Tab-separated table of C-alpha atoms in Angstrom:
chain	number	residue	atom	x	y	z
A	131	UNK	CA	14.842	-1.525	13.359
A	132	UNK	CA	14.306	-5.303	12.282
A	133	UNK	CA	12.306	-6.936	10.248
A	134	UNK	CA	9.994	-4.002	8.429
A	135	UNK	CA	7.488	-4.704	6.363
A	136	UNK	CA	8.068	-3.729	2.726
A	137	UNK	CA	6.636	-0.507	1.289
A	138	UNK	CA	6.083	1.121	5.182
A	139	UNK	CA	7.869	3.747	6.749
A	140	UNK	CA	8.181	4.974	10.302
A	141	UNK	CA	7.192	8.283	10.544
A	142	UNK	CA	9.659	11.454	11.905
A	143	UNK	CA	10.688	11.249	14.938
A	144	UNK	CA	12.591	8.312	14.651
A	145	UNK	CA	14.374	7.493	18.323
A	146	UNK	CA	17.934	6.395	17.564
A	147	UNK	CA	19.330	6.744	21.018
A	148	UNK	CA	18.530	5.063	24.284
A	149	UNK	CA	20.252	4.829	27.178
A	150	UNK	CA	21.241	1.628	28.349
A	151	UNK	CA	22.050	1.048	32.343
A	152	UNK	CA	24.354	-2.514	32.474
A	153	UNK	CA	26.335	-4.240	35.643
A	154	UNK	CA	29.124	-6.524	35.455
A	155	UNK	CA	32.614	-6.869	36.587
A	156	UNK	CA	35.072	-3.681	36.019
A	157	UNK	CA	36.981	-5.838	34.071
A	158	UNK	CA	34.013	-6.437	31.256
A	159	UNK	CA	33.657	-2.094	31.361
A	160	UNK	CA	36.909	-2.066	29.864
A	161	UNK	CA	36.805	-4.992	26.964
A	162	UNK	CA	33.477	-2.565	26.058
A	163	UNK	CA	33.085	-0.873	23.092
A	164	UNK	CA	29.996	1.223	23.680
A	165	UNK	CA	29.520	1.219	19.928
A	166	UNK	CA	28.658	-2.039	19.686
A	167	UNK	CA	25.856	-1.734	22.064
A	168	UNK	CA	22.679	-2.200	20.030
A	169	UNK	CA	18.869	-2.274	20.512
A	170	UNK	CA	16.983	-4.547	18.102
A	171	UNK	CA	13.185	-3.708	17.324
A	172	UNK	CA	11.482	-5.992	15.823
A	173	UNK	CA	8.971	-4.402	13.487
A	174	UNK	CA	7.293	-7.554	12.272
A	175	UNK	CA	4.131	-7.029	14.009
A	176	UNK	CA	3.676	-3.051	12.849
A	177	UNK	CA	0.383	-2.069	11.991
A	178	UNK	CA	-0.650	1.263	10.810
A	179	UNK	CA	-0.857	4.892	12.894
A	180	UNK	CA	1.219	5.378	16.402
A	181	UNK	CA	1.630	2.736	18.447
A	182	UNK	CA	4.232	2.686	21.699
A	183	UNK	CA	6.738	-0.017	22.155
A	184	UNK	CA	8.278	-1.289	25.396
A	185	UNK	CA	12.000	-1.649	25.500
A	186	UNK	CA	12.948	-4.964	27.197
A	187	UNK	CA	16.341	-6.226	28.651
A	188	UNK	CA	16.668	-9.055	25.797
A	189	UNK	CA	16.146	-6.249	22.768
A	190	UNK	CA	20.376	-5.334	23.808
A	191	UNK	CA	22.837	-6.958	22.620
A	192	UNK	CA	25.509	-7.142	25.369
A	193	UNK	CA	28.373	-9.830	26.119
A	194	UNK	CA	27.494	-12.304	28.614
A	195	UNK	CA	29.115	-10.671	31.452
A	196	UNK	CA	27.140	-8.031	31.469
A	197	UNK	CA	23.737	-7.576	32.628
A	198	UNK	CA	20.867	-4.808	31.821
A	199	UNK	CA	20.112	-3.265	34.569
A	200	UNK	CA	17.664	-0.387	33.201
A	201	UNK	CA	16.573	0.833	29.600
A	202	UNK	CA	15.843	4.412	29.327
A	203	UNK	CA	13.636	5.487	28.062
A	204	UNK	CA	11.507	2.400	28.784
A	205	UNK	CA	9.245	2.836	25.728
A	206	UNK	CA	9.095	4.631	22.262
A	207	UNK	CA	6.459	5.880	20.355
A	208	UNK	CA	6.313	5.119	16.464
A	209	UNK	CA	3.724	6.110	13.721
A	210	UNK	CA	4.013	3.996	10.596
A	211	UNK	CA	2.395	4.167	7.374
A	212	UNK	CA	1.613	2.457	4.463
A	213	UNK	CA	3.556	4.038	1.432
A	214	UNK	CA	1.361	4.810	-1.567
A	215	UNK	CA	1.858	4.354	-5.078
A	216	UNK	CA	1.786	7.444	-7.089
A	217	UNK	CA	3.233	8.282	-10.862
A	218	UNK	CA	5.665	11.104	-11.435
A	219	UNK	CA	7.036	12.871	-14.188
A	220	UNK	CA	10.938	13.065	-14.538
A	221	UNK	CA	12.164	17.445	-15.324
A	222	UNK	CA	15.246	16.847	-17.257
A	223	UNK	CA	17.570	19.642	-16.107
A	224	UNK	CA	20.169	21.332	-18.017
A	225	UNK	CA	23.136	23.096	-17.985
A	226	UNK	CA	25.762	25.956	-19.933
A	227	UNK	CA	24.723	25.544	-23.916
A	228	UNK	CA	25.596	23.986	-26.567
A	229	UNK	CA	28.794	24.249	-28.435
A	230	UNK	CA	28.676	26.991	-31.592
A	231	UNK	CA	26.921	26.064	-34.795
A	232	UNK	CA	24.329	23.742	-32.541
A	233	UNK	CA	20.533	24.241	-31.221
A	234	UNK	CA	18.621	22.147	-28.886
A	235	UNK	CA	15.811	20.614	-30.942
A	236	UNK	CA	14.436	18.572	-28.436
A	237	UNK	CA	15.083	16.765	-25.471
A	238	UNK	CA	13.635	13.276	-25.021
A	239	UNK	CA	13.515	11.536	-21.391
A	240	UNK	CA	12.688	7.667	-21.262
A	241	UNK	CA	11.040	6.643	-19.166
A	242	UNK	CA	8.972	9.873	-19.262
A	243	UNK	CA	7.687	8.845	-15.422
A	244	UNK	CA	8.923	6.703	-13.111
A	245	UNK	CA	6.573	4.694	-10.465
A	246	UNK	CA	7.264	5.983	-6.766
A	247	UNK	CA	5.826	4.868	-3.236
A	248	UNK	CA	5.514	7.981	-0.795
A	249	UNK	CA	4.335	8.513	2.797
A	250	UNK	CA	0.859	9.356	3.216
A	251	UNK	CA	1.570	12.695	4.743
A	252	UNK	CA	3.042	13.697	1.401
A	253	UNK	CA	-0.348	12.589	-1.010
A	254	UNK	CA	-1.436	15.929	-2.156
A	255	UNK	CA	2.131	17.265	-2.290
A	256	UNK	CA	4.140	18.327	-5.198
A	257	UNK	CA	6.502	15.681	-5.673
A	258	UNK	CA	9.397	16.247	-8.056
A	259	UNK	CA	11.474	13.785	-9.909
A	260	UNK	CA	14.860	15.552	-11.365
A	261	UNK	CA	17.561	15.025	-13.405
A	262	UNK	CA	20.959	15.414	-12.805
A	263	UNK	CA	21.898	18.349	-14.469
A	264	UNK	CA	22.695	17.484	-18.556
A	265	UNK	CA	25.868	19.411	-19.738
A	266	UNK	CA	24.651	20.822	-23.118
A	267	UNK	CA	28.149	22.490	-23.943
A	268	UNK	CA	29.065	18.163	-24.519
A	269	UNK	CA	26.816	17.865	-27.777
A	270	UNK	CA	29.280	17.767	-30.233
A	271	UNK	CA	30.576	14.217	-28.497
A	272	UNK	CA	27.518	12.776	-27.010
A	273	UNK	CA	23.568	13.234	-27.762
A	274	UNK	CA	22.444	10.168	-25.471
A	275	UNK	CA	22.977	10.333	-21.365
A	276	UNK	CA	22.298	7.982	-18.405
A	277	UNK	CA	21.942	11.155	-15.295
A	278	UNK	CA	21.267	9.969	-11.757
A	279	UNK	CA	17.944	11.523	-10.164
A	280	UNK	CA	17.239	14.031	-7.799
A	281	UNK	CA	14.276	12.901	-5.267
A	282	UNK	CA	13.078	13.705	-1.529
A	283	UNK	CA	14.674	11.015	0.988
A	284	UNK	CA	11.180	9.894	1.939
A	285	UNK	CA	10.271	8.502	-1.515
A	286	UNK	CA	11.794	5.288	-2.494
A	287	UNK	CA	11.012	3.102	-5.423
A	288	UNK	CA	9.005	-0.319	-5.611
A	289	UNK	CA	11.614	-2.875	-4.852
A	290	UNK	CA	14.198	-0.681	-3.960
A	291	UNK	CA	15.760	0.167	-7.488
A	292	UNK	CA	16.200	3.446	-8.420
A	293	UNK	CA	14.941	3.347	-12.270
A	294	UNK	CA	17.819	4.148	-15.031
A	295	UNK	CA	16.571	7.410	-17.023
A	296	UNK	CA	18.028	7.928	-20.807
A	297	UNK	CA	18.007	11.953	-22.099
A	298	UNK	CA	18.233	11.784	-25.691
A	299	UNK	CA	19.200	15.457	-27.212
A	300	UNK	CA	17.867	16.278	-30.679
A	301	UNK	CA	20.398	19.515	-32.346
A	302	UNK	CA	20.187	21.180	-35.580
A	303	UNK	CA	22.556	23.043	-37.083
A	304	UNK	CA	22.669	26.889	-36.742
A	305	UNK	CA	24.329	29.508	-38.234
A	306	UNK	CA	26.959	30.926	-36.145
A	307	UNK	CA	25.882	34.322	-34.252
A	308	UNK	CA	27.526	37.714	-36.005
A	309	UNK	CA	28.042	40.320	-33.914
């Protein structure tokens, strides 16, 4: 898939596989590498809901001594969408606790939301933005952390960057536990 516009997706099911019926001279079969038979679709001209496409001879990419003789199947169905903006908040997740003599205060996640484009057949759905998991048993070394996020597949972020998320941990001091 060429050329698609910014902030649209193609809508499950994607077709990946076609197959492709080609003539030639025996000798071109064997130079092939059937991996490096591609179709190119052009998405430039995609325009909102399910639309079919045709499949045409000059979409492969073949060497010259071959020909396309057939394209199955000889057109595709796609339904795109728009992606829409929406606001979520990050859940900073944690893990094991913190080392003796230390308490969680608080825990502090800038940005507190992050700006996320989703299909339209998730608006109304919970969409959650998660943490990697924060390992509490390191806050005697470190109090600041930079975790990756968790997300669905079908979200993506305006212009592609996944935003960087600080967790700052706030401890106090406490006694140690007698038993």
């Amino acid at each position: 898939y060429l050329n698609a516009p910014v902030e649209w997706v193609l809508e499950e099911p994607k077709v990946m596989e076609v197959k492709v019926m080609l003539t030639g001279p025996v000798q071109a079969f064997q130079l092939l590498h059937p991996d490096s038979l591609k179709i190119s679709l052009d998405l430039k001209q995609l325009r909102p809901g399910s639309q079919e496409i045709a499949l045409t001879r000059d979409m492969v990419k073949t060497p010259s001594n071959l020909t396309v003789a057939g394209i199955t199947p000889e057109r595709i169905r796609i339904t795109a969408s728009r992606l829409l903006p929406l606001t979520v908040p990050i859940e900073v997740l944690t893990e094991n606790t913190p080392p003796s003599g230390m308490a969680v205060q608080s825990i502090t996640v800038i940005p507190t939301e992050v700006k996320v484009l989703i299909p339209r057949r998730l608006r109304g759905k919970r969409i959650r933005i998660l943490t990697e998991p924060v390992d509490l048993s390191l806050l005697d070394v470190q109090k600041i952390f930079t975790p990756s996020l968790r997300y669905p597949p079908e979200i993506q972020f305006p212009g592609a960057k996944t935003p960087m998320i600080r967790v700052i941990v706030k401890t106090r001091t406490e006694p140690p536990s007698r038993r």
